[in-house]
């Protein structure tokens, strides 16, 4: 039982609710989310006085008790209209040309209003009556039973908010998560007291990078950087970091998930307790509770990925697994910190984190890369193998089953190209993905095992789709980019059809059937839904609609922000480049080859004060980095040419007026 007095009491209420009401449609989380109307001692006294029949409280008396002593679950989060929401923001999804899809995208965009909340002042005034934690700013909740803000969900929520031009709301979410680090030393799984014991995949630095990329907000970087350093310390602390010696005798450090919890999860206590009945000893039960909570820290709760026996959750062994995606996220955290410290002029810390990230890259290469599969894979530790805290690497301990997580390192191509994948055969990896069986008609399956767990086949999840799609779209080969677009289009299609059928966006989808939402797991399918909305909008921003082969387009667009060049700091121009002949490749020529274009058409002009560096969609030409894509550095030669052309045009017009 939890040591927090309110939480301990709410778990008693939860347990009695199950006995009184039965398991049908029972959601244990509901009861630990209830805010108290009165002081705790009064509620406990009244609860203890309730009549019982064979240990069970009659339903009518129990419901009366709930009404008298508790507010509704979620009532301590109140509606808060986002200050930066506009029904159709300027520059919103400019490449979505199909009217039906555009209307749908605007409906998805409008869902941000329904998911926007702020924590009630009552939580700040009487925190002892709430399991909800106070946060200073607006939050976007996932939806349905997930009434509070969640950690890794927020990255894809922010990606969608940025597509919706809601920069202030995106920053507010970041500041809320930073406040959790400042209070607890890490970002919590979610903003509830019962989540303090664990985190979720570390993506805060990625959220900050996305916002900075769009806005150039250096003050945001300065504000968040101390928290990011704390977060890094959390993920390389003794509880998470593991040392493994490879076959050449080199020692590597990688990280794992490990919650600080050895009891039933309060939000699912009745479920955990029932599962533990098959275990014999208290130590076995405690170990199971620890593993289940650690799996929840992974965000993949639950999956055959973490289980010795895929049909038995009590065989979960997450703390003995070195996950490839977690270490990918931490590698990116380290690179992001290096970038941010360089931005503020701290070159020493920047170089330190470059070296730290290089060590992690070498560890991933040595321990988690499988050249025969052409995949990165998880590594299972032998709990009896560690000698003075150091494990010996065994190639047979790599988990060679196909999971979508095996391809998450591709995501780094969109952010730090050639920093992690430079030594790997890109063609081998793409072929491995195509042959893996994970790519289905309507998205990427989470695994190939149909276990009934929600992070297994046939479910597809928005974050996994997005990371792999974004990585493929940034790869060198045209085949990879076309595959990215194909997966994206099919994922958008199935979500569109599901929305039209049900009127809702869903937490997960069945990738075998168009328009069918996913199932399985320990709770009913949920709607809302924060990260699914975000990925839909991000993919529509990236790929547009209807599908166009943007790598062989006759009408090519180039977006330039003069704020990022020395040519002109007050004006941004978007030009359309019209080729004399049909394009034969995707590369935009340098200025000395602009004769291949018959003219440059100024598309429109805007003052930079009204647009961010990524206010408008950017067409990608050839193989360019994310930084080049945002700053336009690769196109400075074209920019200069275009600017001079514009000046010459103005001079001619002025001379004509004089004449």
XYZ file of C-alpha atoms in Angstrom:
659
model
C 0.000 0.000 0.000
C 1.243 3.496 -0.781
C 2.792 5.479 2.107
C 1.081 8.762 1.151
C -1.986 8.964 3.466
C -4.420 10.119 0.797
C -3.162 7.600 -1.740
C -3.327 4.763 0.783
C -6.919 5.644 1.538
C -7.872 5.967 -2.132
C -6.472 2.502 -2.778
C -8.764 1.156 -0.056
C -11.663 2.918 -1.782
C -10.531 1.451 -5.100
C -10.392 -2.078 -3.710
C -13.845 -1.774 -2.138
C -15.248 -0.316 -5.357
C -14.178 -3.432 -7.224
C -15.874 -5.677 -4.667
C -19.030 -3.551 -4.616
C -19.431 -2.913 -8.329
C -17.729 -5.877 -9.939
C -15.103 -6.003 -12.691
C -17.334 -5.000 -15.630
C -16.182 -1.625 -16.966
C -14.181 -1.120 -13.777
C -11.364 1.432 -14.064
C -9.139 1.460 -10.972
C -7.528 4.757 -11.966
C -10.819 6.588 -11.485
C -10.677 6.122 -7.713
C -7.127 7.346 -7.130
C -7.941 10.460 -9.165
C -10.836 11.517 -6.914
C -10.359 14.900 -5.164
C -11.525 15.080 -1.554
C -14.251 17.530 -0.558
C -13.315 17.372 3.130
C -10.265 16.730 5.247
C -8.919 13.195 5.044
C -9.677 12.078 8.650
C -13.386 12.821 8.202
C -13.519 10.801 4.988
C -11.668 7.868 6.560
C -13.991 7.863 9.565
C -17.080 7.866 7.353
C -15.647 5.111 5.172
C -14.862 2.913 8.153
C -18.438 3.372 9.392
C -20.088 2.180 6.182
C -22.173 -1.012 6.539
C -20.676 -4.148 5.059
C -22.176 -7.438 3.986
C -19.555 -10.194 3.967
C -16.913 -7.479 3.730
C -18.592 -5.729 0.804
C -20.166 -2.282 1.003
C -23.611 -2.187 -0.674
C -23.569 -0.218 -3.918
C -26.111 2.395 -2.834
C -24.240 3.223 0.390
C -20.937 3.237 -1.433
C -22.190 5.630 -4.120
C -23.665 7.922 -1.464
C -20.299 7.975 0.298
C -18.486 8.868 -2.946
C -20.904 11.711 -3.669
C -20.640 13.102 -0.144
C -16.862 13.075 0.213
C -15.406 13.368 -3.277
C -15.542 15.643 -6.274
C -15.629 14.020 -9.702
C -12.358 12.633 -11.030
C -10.726 15.275 -13.186
C -12.673 18.180 -11.689
C -9.439 19.623 -10.273
C -8.315 20.223 -13.856
C -10.410 23.021 -15.314
C -10.930 24.031 -18.919
C -8.507 26.672 -20.162
C -8.841 28.010 -23.684
C -5.353 28.260 -25.193
C -4.451 31.928 -25.628
C -2.781 31.269 -28.976
C -5.502 29.125 -30.533
C -6.974 30.369 -33.808
C -9.604 28.439 -35.790
C -7.414 28.582 -38.910
C -3.942 29.942 -38.186
C -1.979 31.771 -40.851
C 0.306 29.338 -42.658
C -1.529 26.272 -41.320
C -0.797 23.136 -43.386
C -0.290 25.083 -46.606
C 0.391 21.903 -48.575
C -2.895 20.230 -47.637
C -4.815 21.107 -50.785
C -7.623 18.551 -50.660
C -10.605 20.361 -49.155
C -12.019 17.299 -47.377
C -8.709 16.500 -45.720
C -8.121 20.150 -44.897
C -11.493 20.434 -43.142
C -10.666 17.295 -41.179
C -7.238 18.681 -40.267
C -8.909 21.826 -38.947
C -11.219 19.639 -36.850
C -8.190 17.806 -35.436
C -6.567 21.186 -34.809
C -9.709 22.297 -32.943
C -9.381 19.337 -30.555
C -6.536 21.208 -28.823
C -9.232 23.397 -27.269
C -11.070 20.403 -25.803
C -7.866 18.905 -24.369
C -6.549 22.153 -22.885
C -6.610 22.413 -19.088
C -5.070 24.206 -16.164
C -4.702 22.838 -12.656
C -7.320 24.292 -10.320
C -6.178 26.721 -7.649
C -7.752 24.295 -5.163
C -4.802 21.954 -5.746
C -2.348 24.698 -4.854
C -4.331 25.710 -1.755
C -5.077 22.190 -0.414
C -2.633 19.774 -2.085
C -3.286 17.130 0.586
C -6.768 16.596 -0.883
C -5.524 15.758 -4.370
C -3.314 13.225 -6.080
C -3.038 15.752 -8.903
C 0.132 17.855 -8.743
C -0.005 21.595 -9.186
C 1.501 22.938 -12.420
C 1.952 26.617 -13.262
C 0.715 26.704 -16.842
C -1.704 25.346 -19.398
C -1.511 21.621 -20.127
C -2.741 19.477 -22.994
C -4.010 16.164 -21.647
C -4.092 12.993 -23.781
C -7.824 12.475 -23.245
C -10.388 10.112 -21.671
C -9.016 8.441 -18.505
C -5.690 10.222 -18.962
C -6.791 13.437 -17.268
C -3.332 14.781 -16.437
C -0.299 15.756 -18.482
C 2.061 12.891 -19.419
C 5.742 13.075 -20.154
C 6.595 11.471 -23.468
C 3.122 12.099 -24.893
C 3.975 15.787 -24.676
C 6.662 15.610 -27.373
C 4.139 14.637 -30.055
C 1.538 16.985 -28.619
C 4.086 19.768 -29.069
C 4.870 18.651 -32.623
C 1.175 19.064 -33.371
C 0.928 22.379 -31.538
C 3.799 23.723 -33.613
C 2.004 22.679 -36.791
C -0.978 24.573 -35.354
C 1.244 27.641 -34.724
C 0.514 27.420 -30.986
C 3.994 28.296 -29.766
C 2.931 29.733 -26.395
C 1.007 26.599 -25.442
C 3.973 24.448 -26.464
C 6.285 26.498 -24.235
C 3.831 26.282 -21.334
C 3.956 22.482 -21.504
C 7.753 22.575 -21.396
C 7.758 24.882 -18.374
C 5.320 22.563 -16.590
C 7.651 19.613 -17.134
C 10.625 21.695 -16.009
C 8.766 22.486 -12.788
C 8.517 18.738 -12.124
C 12.273 18.335 -12.562
C 12.872 21.235 -10.206
C 10.620 19.612 -7.582
C 11.484 15.920 -7.976
C 14.764 15.698 -9.912
C 13.152 14.159 -12.976
C 10.100 14.520 -15.187
C 7.408 12.281 -13.768
C 5.505 9.676 -15.777
C 2.521 12.001 -15.266
C 1.519 14.850 -12.966
C 0.122 12.706 -10.133
C 1.565 11.827 -6.743
C 1.422 8.150 -7.645
C 3.781 8.751 -10.601
C 6.603 10.283 -8.548
C 8.416 6.938 -8.405
C 9.109 6.787 -12.143
C 9.682 8.785 -15.303
C 9.033 8.091 -18.991
C 11.235 8.188 -22.121
C 13.376 11.351 -21.863
C 12.195 13.679 -24.613
C 12.179 17.074 -22.897
C 15.277 18.246 -24.771
C 13.618 17.233 -28.034
C 10.584 19.356 -27.161
C 12.829 22.333 -26.483
C 14.758 21.756 -29.704
C 11.563 21.695 -31.759
C 10.358 24.961 -30.246
C 13.766 26.605 -30.575
C 14.010 25.485 -34.187
C 10.742 27.247 -34.958
C 11.154 30.361 -32.838
C 14.858 30.923 -32.208
C 13.964 31.554 -28.547
C 17.335 31.642 -26.768
C 15.701 32.634 -23.473
C 13.780 29.358 -23.553
C 17.062 27.482 -23.920
C 18.614 29.366 -20.998
C 15.563 28.722 -18.823
C 15.401 24.992 -19.501
C 19.081 24.031 -19.670
C 19.641 23.504 -15.902
C 16.668 21.132 -15.857
C 18.060 19.189 -18.816
C 21.349 18.730 -16.981
C 19.409 17.354 -13.987
C 17.475 15.033 -16.261
C 20.682 13.685 -17.769
C 22.068 13.026 -14.286
C 18.893 11.105 -13.447
C 19.234 8.793 -16.460
C 22.941 8.063 -15.864
C 22.538 7.552 -12.104
C 23.288 4.182 -10.522
C 19.662 3.058 -10.634
C 19.510 3.425 -14.423
C 23.073 3.030 -15.717
C 24.659 -0.348 -16.417
C 28.276 -1.150 -17.290
C 28.908 -3.894 -19.859
C 32.261 -5.159 -21.086
C 32.336 -6.104 -24.751
C 34.277 -8.930 -26.387
C 37.320 -6.694 -26.868
C 37.446 -5.879 -23.178
C 36.111 -2.337 -23.563
C 33.666 -1.145 -20.908
C 30.517 0.657 -22.023
C 27.779 2.409 -20.073
C 24.166 2.278 -21.214
C 20.873 2.962 -19.470
C 17.750 0.999 -18.592
C 14.319 1.628 -17.114
C 14.011 1.083 -13.377
C 11.272 2.534 -11.186
C 11.776 3.100 -7.485
C 8.688 1.120 -6.528
C 7.993 -2.333 -5.070
C 4.241 -2.188 -4.545
C 1.169 -2.406 -6.782
C 0.855 0.658 -8.993
C -1.826 2.774 -7.266
C -3.594 3.560 -10.538
C -3.811 -0.187 -11.316
C -3.464 -1.733 -7.873
C -6.382 -4.144 -8.156
C -5.004 -5.456 -11.461
C -1.462 -5.889 -10.133
C -2.677 -7.620 -6.985
C -4.753 -10.096 -8.965
C -1.823 -10.902 -11.260
C 0.449 -11.435 -8.274
C -1.777 -14.189 -6.864
C 0.085 -16.778 -8.958
C 3.347 -15.832 -7.205
C 4.286 -17.668 -4.044
C 6.444 -15.449 -1.876
C 6.393 -11.785 -0.808
C 9.777 -11.233 -2.471
C 8.437 -12.587 -5.768
C 5.459 -10.263 -5.520
C 7.661 -7.267 -4.705
C 9.900 -8.076 -7.656
C 6.882 -8.329 -9.947
C 5.522 -4.971 -8.757
C 8.952 -3.442 -9.354
C 9.134 -4.811 -12.890
C 5.600 -3.715 -13.763
C 6.270 -0.157 -12.564
C 9.561 -0.121 -14.477
C 7.726 -1.215 -17.606
C 5.317 1.671 -17.115
C 8.381 3.938 -17.073
C 9.205 2.683 -20.575
C 5.871 3.919 -21.948
C 5.369 0.456 -23.487
C 2.970 -0.895 -20.873
C 2.712 -3.695 -21.749
C 4.470 -5.743 -24.432
C 6.040 -9.119 -25.122
C 9.225 -7.097 -25.563
C 9.680 -7.079 -21.788
C 8.492 -10.603 -20.982
C 10.344 -13.904 -20.724
C 7.058 -15.646 -21.494
C 4.859 -13.543 -23.762
C 1.677 -15.038 -22.323
C 2.509 -14.289 -18.685
C 2.897 -10.713 -17.411
C 4.467 -11.948 -14.186
C 7.556 -12.905 -16.221
C 8.185 -9.238 -17.053
C 11.885 -8.423 -16.623
C 12.260 -4.849 -17.844
C 15.042 -3.939 -15.414
C 17.233 -6.615 -17.024
C 16.837 -5.138 -20.509
C 18.972 -2.448 -22.144
C 16.470 -0.807 -24.526
C 17.752 0.544 -27.811
C 15.146 3.311 -27.987
C 15.884 4.601 -24.473
C 19.565 4.896 -25.299
C 18.709 6.590 -28.580
C 16.704 9.171 -26.626
C 19.542 9.704 -24.148
C 22.052 10.050 -26.995
C 19.849 12.772 -28.455
C 19.509 14.385 -25.019
C 23.304 14.542 -24.834
C 23.612 16.009 -28.322
C 20.842 18.511 -27.598
C 22.570 19.655 -24.408
C 25.769 20.097 -26.401
C 23.895 22.213 -28.946
C 22.124 24.307 -26.309
C 25.260 24.989 -24.272
C 27.038 26.088 -27.422
C 24.156 28.450 -28.227
C 24.592 30.210 -24.881
C 28.384 30.307 -25.232
C 29.358 27.501 -22.841
C 31.761 25.761 -25.206
C 33.387 23.686 -22.460
C 30.139 21.967 -21.460
C 29.200 21.643 -25.111
C 32.394 19.720 -25.855
C 31.930 17.601 -22.731
C 28.545 16.399 -23.950
C 29.906 15.790 -27.443
C 32.358 13.355 -25.870
C 29.666 11.803 -23.654
C 27.454 11.240 -26.690
C 30.357 9.689 -28.599
C 30.798 7.172 -25.792
C 27.115 6.264 -25.929
C 27.277 5.966 -29.704
C 30.186 3.541 -29.387
C 28.259 1.540 -26.785
C 25.179 1.317 -28.987
C 27.349 0.284 -31.916
C 29.186 -2.357 -29.912
C 26.335 -3.845 -27.872
C 22.992 -3.123 -29.555
C 23.741 -3.263 -33.286
C 23.151 -6.602 -35.023
C 24.779 -6.599 -38.485
C 23.198 -9.910 -39.460
C 19.704 -8.517 -38.913
C 20.481 -4.998 -40.071
C 18.749 -3.740 -36.921
C 19.477 -2.298 -33.522
C 18.138 -4.603 -30.814
C 17.565 -4.705 -27.070
C 20.094 -6.499 -24.893
C 19.082 -8.819 -22.043
C 21.315 -8.843 -18.975
C 22.076 -12.063 -17.129
C 21.321 -11.172 -13.525
C 23.824 -13.793 -12.331
C 26.602 -12.581 -14.625
C 27.594 -9.244 -13.104
C 31.087 -9.257 -11.590
C 31.762 -6.251 -9.357
C 28.965 -4.430 -11.087
C 30.174 -5.139 -14.641
C 28.305 -7.430 -17.043
C 30.051 -9.374 -19.811
C 28.551 -9.026 -23.267
C 27.100 -12.172 -24.798
C 25.911 -12.017 -28.431
C 23.255 -14.598 -27.608
C 21.641 -12.127 -25.201
C 20.536 -9.766 -27.939
C 16.766 -9.927 -28.464
C 16.540 -10.688 -32.180
C 12.750 -10.508 -32.413
C 11.290 -7.769 -34.583
C 9.956 -4.741 -32.727
C 9.309 -1.259 -34.039
C 11.750 0.002 -31.407
C 14.562 -1.702 -33.337
C 14.279 1.054 -35.947
C 13.868 4.072 -33.668
C 17.558 5.066 -34.114
C 16.637 6.006 -37.686
C 14.865 8.987 -36.109
C 18.237 10.596 -35.480
C 18.670 11.098 -39.213
C 16.117 13.891 -38.937
C 18.039 15.597 -36.161
C 21.720 14.641 -36.061
C 22.373 13.039 -39.400
C 25.517 10.897 -39.476
C 26.001 11.126 -35.727
C 24.710 7.642 -34.974
C 24.096 5.933 -38.290
C 27.231 6.912 -40.209
C 28.894 3.524 -39.725
C 25.838 1.511 -40.682
C 24.668 0.369 -44.062
C 21.543 2.416 -44.727
C 20.394 0.096 -47.499
C 20.769 -2.887 -45.154
C 18.629 -1.207 -42.490
C 15.890 -0.183 -44.925
C 15.768 -3.681 -46.414
C 15.624 -5.138 -42.912
C 12.646 -2.935 -42.081
C 10.883 -3.907 -45.310
C 11.454 -7.612 -44.642
C 10.667 -7.443 -40.920
C 6.922 -7.919 -41.330
C 6.319 -4.802 -39.235
C 5.147 -2.650 -42.142
C 1.468 -3.388 -42.567
C -1.141 -1.907 -44.859
C -2.060 0.907 -42.481
C 1.059 1.535 -40.471
C 3.933 -0.031 -38.595
C 3.036 -2.783 -36.133
C 4.601 -2.530 -32.694
C 5.687 -6.180 -32.759
C 4.880 -9.423 -34.555
C 3.433 -11.151 -31.474
C -0.330 -11.053 -30.987
C -0.384 -11.391 -27.206
C -3.379 -9.258 -26.309
C -1.047 -6.646 -24.831
C -1.526 -3.184 -26.280
C 2.121 -2.663 -27.279
C 2.070 -5.739 -29.502
C 0.591 -6.786 -32.842
C -1.660 -5.649 -34.472
C -1.540 -2.277 -32.746
C 0.253 0.690 -34.238
C 1.105 3.734 -32.141
C 1.491 7.300 -33.375
C 4.931 7.990 -31.819
C 6.493 4.903 -33.393
C 5.034 5.765 -36.793
C 6.342 9.306 -36.548
C 9.889 8.512 -35.441
C 10.422 5.883 -38.120
C 8.733 7.949 -40.837
C 10.769 11.025 -39.944
C 13.968 9.002 -39.999
C 13.184 7.414 -43.358
C 12.238 10.796 -44.838
C 15.661 12.133 -43.867
C 17.624 9.166 -45.244
C 19.903 9.443 -48.264
C 18.038 7.076 -50.547
C 14.979 8.019 -52.536
C 13.555 4.563 -51.775
C 13.621 5.334 -48.042
C 11.930 8.680 -48.530
C 9.230 7.137 -50.698
C 8.680 4.448 -48.061
C 8.315 7.186 -45.435
C 5.678 8.932 -47.508
C 3.796 5.695 -48.151
C 3.644 4.799 -44.445
C 2.622 8.352 -43.557
C -0.194 8.445 -46.109
C -1.591 5.093 -44.971
C -1.414 6.113 -41.313
C -3.256 9.350 -42.060
C -5.858 7.432 -44.082
C -6.687 4.984 -41.311
C -7.000 7.772 -38.742
C -9.194 9.755 -41.129
C -11.525 6.802 -41.664
C -11.621 5.991 -37.938
C -12.539 9.595 -37.203
C -15.322 9.574 -39.780
C -16.659 6.293 -38.371
C -16.468 7.142 -34.675
C -16.181 10.917 -34.442
C -12.966 10.611 -32.441
C -9.187 10.353 -32.703
C -7.904 7.205 -31.034
C -4.966 6.341 -28.813
C -3.820 3.539 -31.129
C -4.847 1.868 -34.394
C -5.114 -1.650 -35.780
C -2.618 -1.502 -38.645
C -4.239 -4.416 -40.472
C -7.603 -2.762 -41.008
C -8.412 0.716 -42.291
C -10.265 2.825 -39.757
C -10.135 0.290 -36.927
C -8.805 1.485 -33.597
C -6.541 -0.700 -31.486
C -7.419 -2.718 -28.409
C -5.875 -4.954 -25.787
C -4.161 -4.077 -22.548
C -5.506 -3.316 -19.092
C -8.013 -0.586 -19.970
C -10.624 0.168 -22.617
C -9.512 1.938 -25.824
C -9.194 5.666 -25.240
C -9.982 8.659 -27.408
C -8.825 12.257 -27.562
C -6.046 11.812 -28.318
C -3.053 14.031 -27.710
C -0.143 12.356 -29.430
C -2.219 10.888 -32.253
C -3.537 14.377 -33.040
C -0.004 15.733 -32.963
C 1.375 13.126 -35.335
C -1.500 13.580 -37.797
C -0.833 17.316 -37.977
C 2.949 16.882 -38.123
C 2.695 14.383 -40.990
C 0.246 16.555 -42.912
C 2.629 19.477 -42.469
C 5.521 17.374 -43.731
C 3.891 15.530 -46.612
C 0.822 17.573 -47.502
C -2.255 16.150 -49.213
C -2.989 14.926 -51.842
C 0.166 12.927 -52.255
C 2.715 14.603 -54.494
C 6.158 13.404 -55.509
C 7.963 16.366 -54.099
C 11.282 14.971 -55.155
C 10.434 15.386 -58.841
C 8.119 18.357 -58.780
C 7.936 20.683 -61.762
C 6.928 23.618 -59.595
C 9.558 23.817 -56.896
C 9.272 25.996 -53.871
C 11.985 27.322 -51.656
C 11.352 29.039 -48.330
C 13.893 31.593 -47.190
C 13.985 33.465 -43.906
C 16.271 36.444 -44.227
C 16.578 36.556 -40.458
C 19.113 33.740 -40.824
C 21.377 35.452 -43.346
C 23.372 38.636 -43.560
C 21.565 39.815 -46.665
C 18.421 41.370 -45.227
C 17.042 41.146 -41.696
C 13.576 42.566 -42.054
C 11.935 40.667 -44.883
C 11.268 37.048 -45.751
C 10.491 35.977 -49.307
C 9.181 32.704 -50.605
C 10.084 32.107 -54.245
C 8.767 29.599 -56.700
C 11.461 28.231 -58.995
C 10.099 27.217 -62.381
C 12.401 24.974 -64.427
C 12.753 25.336 -68.202
C 12.561 21.569 -68.586
C 10.955 18.831 -66.464
C 13.109 18.118 -63.438
C 15.375 15.093 -63.597
C 16.647 15.157 -60.039
C 15.869 16.721 -56.710
C 18.828 19.028 -56.246
C 18.368 22.777 -56.294
C 21.265 24.161 -58.369
C 23.645 26.780 -56.991
C 23.276 30.359 -58.167
C 25.796 29.960 -60.970
C 23.463 27.402 -62.536
C 20.237 29.340 -62.182
C 20.103 29.610 -65.954
C 18.381 26.227 -65.784
C 15.364 28.120 -64.462
C 13.558 30.566 -66.684
C 12.454 32.847 -63.840
C 11.991 33.307 -60.126
C 8.527 34.363 -59.031
C 8.260 36.238 -55.722
C 5.490 34.252 -54.058
C 4.829 36.612 -51.151
C 6.582 38.916 -48.706
C 6.216 38.988 -44.948
C 8.011 40.897 -42.178
C 9.991 38.492 -39.999
C 8.362 39.976 -36.921
C 5.186 38.122 -37.901
C 6.788 34.802 -38.728
C 9.070 32.348 -37.025
C 12.039 30.716 -38.784
C 9.738 27.839 -39.700
C 6.468 29.718 -40.006
C 5.845 28.273 -43.443
C 6.317 24.764 -44.765
C 9.697 24.064 -46.302
C 10.163 21.928 -49.368
C 13.130 19.601 -49.026
C 15.581 19.434 -51.915
C 18.208 16.742 -51.950
C 19.924 15.583 -48.784
C 19.992 18.412 -46.283
C 20.202 18.478 -42.523
C 17.439 19.662 -40.248
C 19.520 22.737 -39.400
C 19.961 23.581 -43.071
C 16.280 23.035 -43.616
C 15.376 25.531 -40.920
C 18.014 28.199 -41.460
C 18.139 28.074 -45.232
C 21.958 27.978 -45.111
C 22.150 25.689 -48.086
C 20.260 28.226 -50.175
C 22.132 31.420 -49.327
C 23.505 31.557 -52.873
C 19.960 31.423 -54.264
C 18.822 33.871 -51.606
C 21.452 36.403 -52.616
C 20.579 35.972 -56.271
C 16.871 36.365 -55.542
C 17.418 39.388 -53.356
C 19.563 41.078 -55.981
C 16.939 40.229 -58.593
C 14.285 41.849 -56.421
C 16.410 44.960 -55.920
C 17.038 45.197 -59.656
C 13.314 44.835 -60.301
C 12.566 47.671 -57.874
C 15.213 49.880 -59.486
C 13.736 49.229 -62.923
C 10.249 50.030 -61.682
C 11.531 53.238 -60.123
C 13.292 54.229 -63.353
C 10.180 53.451 -65.377
C 8.107 55.704 -63.116
C 10.634 58.500 -63.561
C 10.567 58.088 -67.325
